[in-house]
Short mmCIF file of C-alpha atoms in Angstrom, two decimals:
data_model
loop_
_atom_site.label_atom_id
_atom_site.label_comp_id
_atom_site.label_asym_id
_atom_site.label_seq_id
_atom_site.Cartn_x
_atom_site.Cartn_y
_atom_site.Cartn_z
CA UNK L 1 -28.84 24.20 2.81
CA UNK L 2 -30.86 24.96 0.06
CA UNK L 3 -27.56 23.50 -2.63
CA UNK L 4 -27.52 20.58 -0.50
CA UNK L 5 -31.43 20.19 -0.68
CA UNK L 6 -31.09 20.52 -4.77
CA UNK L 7 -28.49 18.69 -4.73
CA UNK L 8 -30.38 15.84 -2.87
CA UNK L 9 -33.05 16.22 -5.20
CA UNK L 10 -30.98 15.67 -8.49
CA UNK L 11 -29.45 12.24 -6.94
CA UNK L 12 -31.05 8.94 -8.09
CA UNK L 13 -32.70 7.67 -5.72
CA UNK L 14 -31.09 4.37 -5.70
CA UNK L 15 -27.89 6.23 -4.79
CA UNK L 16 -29.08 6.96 -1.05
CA UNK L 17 -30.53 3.26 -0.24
CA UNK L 18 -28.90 1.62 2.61
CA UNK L 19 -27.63 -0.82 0.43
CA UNK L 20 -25.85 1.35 -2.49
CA UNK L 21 -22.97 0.03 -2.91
CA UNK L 22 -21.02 3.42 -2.37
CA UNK L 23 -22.54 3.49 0.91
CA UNK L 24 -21.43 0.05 2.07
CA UNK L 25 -18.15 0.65 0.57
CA UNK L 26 -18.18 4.59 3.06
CA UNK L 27 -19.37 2.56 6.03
CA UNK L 28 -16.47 0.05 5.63
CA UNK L 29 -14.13 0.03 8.96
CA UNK L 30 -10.42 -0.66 7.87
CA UNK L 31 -8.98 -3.84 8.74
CA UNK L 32 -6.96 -3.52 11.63
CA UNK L 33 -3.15 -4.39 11.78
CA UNK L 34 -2.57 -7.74 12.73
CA UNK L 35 -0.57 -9.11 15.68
CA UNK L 36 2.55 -9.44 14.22
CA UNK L 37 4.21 -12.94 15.70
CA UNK L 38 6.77 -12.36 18.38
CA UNK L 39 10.29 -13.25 16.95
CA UNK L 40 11.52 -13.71 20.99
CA UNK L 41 9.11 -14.56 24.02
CA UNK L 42 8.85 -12.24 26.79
CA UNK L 43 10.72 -14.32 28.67
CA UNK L 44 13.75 -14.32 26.77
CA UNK L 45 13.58 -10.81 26.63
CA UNK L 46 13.55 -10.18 30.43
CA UNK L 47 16.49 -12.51 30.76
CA UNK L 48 18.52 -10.54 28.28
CA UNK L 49 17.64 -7.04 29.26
CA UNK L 50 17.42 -7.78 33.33
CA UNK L 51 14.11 -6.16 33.21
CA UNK L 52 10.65 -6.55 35.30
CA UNK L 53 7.71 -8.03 33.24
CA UNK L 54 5.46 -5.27 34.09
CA UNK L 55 8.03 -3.12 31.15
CA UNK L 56 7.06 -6.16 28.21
CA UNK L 57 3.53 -4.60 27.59
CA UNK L 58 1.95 -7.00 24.17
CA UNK L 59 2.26 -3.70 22.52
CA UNK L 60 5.89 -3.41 23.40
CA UNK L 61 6.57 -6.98 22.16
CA UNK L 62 4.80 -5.96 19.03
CA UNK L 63 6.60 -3.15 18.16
CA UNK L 64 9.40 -5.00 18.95
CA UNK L 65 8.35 -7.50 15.86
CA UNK L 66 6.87 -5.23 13.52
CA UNK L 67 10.76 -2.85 14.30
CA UNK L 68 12.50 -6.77 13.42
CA UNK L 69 10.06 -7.66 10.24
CA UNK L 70 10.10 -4.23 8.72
CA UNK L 71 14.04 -3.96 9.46
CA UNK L 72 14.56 -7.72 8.22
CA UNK L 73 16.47 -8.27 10.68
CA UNK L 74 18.08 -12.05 11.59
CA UNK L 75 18.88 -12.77 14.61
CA UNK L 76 22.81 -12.28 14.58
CA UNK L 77 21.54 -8.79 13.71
CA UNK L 78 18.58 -8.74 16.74
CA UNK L 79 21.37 -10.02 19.35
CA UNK L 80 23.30 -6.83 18.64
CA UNK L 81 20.47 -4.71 18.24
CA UNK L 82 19.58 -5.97 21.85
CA UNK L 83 22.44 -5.09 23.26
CA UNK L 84 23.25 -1.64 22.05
CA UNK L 85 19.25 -1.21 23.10
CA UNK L 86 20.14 -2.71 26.56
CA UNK L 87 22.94 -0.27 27.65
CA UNK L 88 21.35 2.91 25.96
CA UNK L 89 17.49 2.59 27.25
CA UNK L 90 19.12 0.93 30.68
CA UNK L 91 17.25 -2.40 30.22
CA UNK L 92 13.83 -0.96 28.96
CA UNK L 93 13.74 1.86 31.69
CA UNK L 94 14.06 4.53 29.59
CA UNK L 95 12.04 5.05 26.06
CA UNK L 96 12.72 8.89 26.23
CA UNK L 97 15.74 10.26 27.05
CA UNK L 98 16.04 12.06 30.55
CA UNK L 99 17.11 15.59 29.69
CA UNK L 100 14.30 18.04 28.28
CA UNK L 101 16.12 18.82 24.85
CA UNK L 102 16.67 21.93 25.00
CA UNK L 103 19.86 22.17 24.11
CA UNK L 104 18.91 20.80 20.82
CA UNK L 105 17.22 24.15 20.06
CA UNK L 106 18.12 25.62 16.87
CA UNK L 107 20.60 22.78 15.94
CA UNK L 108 20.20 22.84 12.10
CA UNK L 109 22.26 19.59 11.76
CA UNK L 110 19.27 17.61 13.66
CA UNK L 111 16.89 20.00 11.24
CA UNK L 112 15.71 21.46 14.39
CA UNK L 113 14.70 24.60 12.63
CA UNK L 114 11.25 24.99 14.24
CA UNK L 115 11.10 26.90 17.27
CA UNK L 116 10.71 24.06 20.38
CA UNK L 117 11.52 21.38 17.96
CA UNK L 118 14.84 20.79 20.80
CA UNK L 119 12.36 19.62 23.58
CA UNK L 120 9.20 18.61 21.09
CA UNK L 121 12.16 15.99 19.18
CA UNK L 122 14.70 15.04 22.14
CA UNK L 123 16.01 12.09 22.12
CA UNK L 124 12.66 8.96 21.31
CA UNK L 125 13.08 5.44 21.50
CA UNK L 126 14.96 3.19 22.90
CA UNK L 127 18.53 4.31 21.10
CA UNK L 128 17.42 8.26 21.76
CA UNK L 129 16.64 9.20 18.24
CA UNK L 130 16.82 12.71 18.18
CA UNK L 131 16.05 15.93 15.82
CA UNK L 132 13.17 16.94 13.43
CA UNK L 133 15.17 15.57 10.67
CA UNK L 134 15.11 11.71 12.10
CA UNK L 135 11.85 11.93 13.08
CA UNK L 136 10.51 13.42 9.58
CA UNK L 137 12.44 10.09 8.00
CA UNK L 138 10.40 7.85 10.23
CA UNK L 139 7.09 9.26 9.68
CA UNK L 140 8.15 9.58 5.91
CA UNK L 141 9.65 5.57 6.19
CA UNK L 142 5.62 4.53 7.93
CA UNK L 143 3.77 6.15 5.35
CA UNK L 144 5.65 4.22 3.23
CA UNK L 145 4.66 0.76 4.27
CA UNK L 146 1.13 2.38 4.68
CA UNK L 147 1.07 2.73 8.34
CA UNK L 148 1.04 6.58 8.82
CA UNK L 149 0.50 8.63 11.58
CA UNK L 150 0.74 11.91 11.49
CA UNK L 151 1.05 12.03 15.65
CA UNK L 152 4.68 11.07 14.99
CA UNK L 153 5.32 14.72 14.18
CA UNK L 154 2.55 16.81 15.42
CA UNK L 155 3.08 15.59 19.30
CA UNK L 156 7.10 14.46 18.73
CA UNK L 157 8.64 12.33 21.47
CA UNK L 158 6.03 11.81 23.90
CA UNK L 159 4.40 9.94 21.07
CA UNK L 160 6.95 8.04 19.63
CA UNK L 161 8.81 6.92 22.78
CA UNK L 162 5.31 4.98 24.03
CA UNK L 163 4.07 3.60 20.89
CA UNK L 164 6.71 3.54 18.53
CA UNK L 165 9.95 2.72 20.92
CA UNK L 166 11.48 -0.40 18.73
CA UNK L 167 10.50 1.16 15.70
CA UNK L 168 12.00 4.46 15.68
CA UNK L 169 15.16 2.80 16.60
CA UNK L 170 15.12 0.14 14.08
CA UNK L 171 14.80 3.30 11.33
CA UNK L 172 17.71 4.51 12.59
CA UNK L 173 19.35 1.28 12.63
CA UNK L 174 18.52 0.66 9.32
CA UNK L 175 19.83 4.26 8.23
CA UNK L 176 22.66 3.43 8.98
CA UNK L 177 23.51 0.40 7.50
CA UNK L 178 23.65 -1.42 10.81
CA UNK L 179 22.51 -4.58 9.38
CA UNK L 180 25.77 -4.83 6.87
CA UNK L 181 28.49 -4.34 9.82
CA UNK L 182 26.80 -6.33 12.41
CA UNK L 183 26.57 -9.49 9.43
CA UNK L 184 30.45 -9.08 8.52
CA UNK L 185 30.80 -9.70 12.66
CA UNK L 186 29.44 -13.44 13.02
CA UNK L 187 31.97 -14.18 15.90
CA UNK L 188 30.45 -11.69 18.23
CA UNK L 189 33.52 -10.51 19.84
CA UNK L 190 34.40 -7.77 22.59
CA UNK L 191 36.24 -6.00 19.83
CA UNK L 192 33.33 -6.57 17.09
CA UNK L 193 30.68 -5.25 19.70
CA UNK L 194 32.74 -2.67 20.76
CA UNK L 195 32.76 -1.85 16.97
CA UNK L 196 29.01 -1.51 16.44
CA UNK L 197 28.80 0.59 19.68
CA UNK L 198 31.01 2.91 18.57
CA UNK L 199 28.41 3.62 15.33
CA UNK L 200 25.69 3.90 17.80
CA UNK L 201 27.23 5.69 20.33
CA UNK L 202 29.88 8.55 18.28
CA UNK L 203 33.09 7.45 19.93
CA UNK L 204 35.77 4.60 20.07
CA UNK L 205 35.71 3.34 22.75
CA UNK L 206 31.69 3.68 22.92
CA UNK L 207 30.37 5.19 26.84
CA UNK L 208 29.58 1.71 29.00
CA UNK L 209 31.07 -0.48 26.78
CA UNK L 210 31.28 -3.42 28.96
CA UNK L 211 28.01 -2.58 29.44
CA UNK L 212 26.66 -2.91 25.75
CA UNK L 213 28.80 -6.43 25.75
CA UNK L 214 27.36 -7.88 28.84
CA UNK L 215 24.17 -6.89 27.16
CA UNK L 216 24.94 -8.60 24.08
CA UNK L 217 26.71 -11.63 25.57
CA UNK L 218 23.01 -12.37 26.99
CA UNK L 219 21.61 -11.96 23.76
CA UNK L 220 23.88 -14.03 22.61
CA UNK L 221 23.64 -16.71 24.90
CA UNK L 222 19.83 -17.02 24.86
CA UNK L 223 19.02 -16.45 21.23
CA UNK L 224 21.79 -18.18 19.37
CA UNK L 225 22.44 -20.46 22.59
CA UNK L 226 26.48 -20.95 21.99
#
């Protein structure tokens, strides 16, 4: 106390008005993140993913935009996002994915070299990101548009799969080069969607596929309208 107190005493006294301008500058609240504008209405989003409204939260339409503007994604590229997002979350039902992760433990190729990083990163967001690794590249990829939050790794999916469910997917989406294959497939076609689900999903034939293309048909339909 008695540094601080000659401390204090040193300081001009001009430096602890009210009105210093270091003080206004400290008592400054950061601007808030905008709304971001929808790119589909909630409407056309329950029609694509057969889904009740009380799942299209405004904060799960706006992660939905901010996933679409920081991705750049057109909307060839949304319509098969949509889809491969339809058939793996089941229509919006699932953010998180059902199984506890634990059989993720210790799997260096996810970087899950933490003990409980299995269960703390199972599989997040709507296309089940999943692994230290992937999340570390998300966190890394929102600091880097200046929208960090360190929650995204100190609590792991729980987090990620309420406020960040779009997003996380979109990084992944954008990882891996989604946006080039699904542009060189402008026809849309069983065999083209089939295609992208396979990237998503590990295997050719992807699991539900005429799932993921009734999914995307609706997309399809409703966004593009052909």
């Amino acid at each position: 106390m008695e540094a601080v107190a000659l401390l204090e005493s040193q300081i001009p006294l001009s430096l602890l008005q009210d009105s210093s301008a270091w003080v206004v500058k400290y008592r400054e609240q950061p601007e808030p993140l905008s709304a971001p504008k929808w790119p589909i209405t909630k409407h056309q989003m329950r029609q694509i993913m057969l889904c009740s409204s009380d799942l299209l939260s405004d904060s799960l339409m706006d992660d939905f935009a901010r996933c679409v503007e920081n991705c750049n994604m057109n909307t060839l590229e949304q319509v098969y996002f949509l889809g491969q997002v339809g058939h793996e979350s089941a229509g919006l039902r699932y953010p998180m994915e059902i199984a506890s992760g634990a059989a993720y433990e210790g799997r260096a190729d996810l970087g899950n070299t933490q003990p409980g990083d299995g269960v703390k990163f199972a599989g997040q967001g709507f296309i089940q990101v999943t692994g230290r690794a992937n999340t570390q590249d998300f966190a890394d990829h929102m600091d880097s548009i200046g929208q960090a939050d360190p929650n995204i790794m100190a609590i792991g999916k729980t987090w990620n799969a309420k406020k960040y469910p779009w997003s996380i997917s979109g990084n992944w989406w954008r990882n891996n080069h989604m946006q080039t294959m699904c542009n060189a497939r402008k026809e849309c076609t069983n065999a083209q969607i089939d295609e992208i689900g396979a990237r998503v999903n590990g295997r050719n034939r992807p699991n539900g596929a005429d799932d993921r293309i009734a999914f995307t048909d609706r997309a399809y339909r409703i966004l593009i309208g052909v």
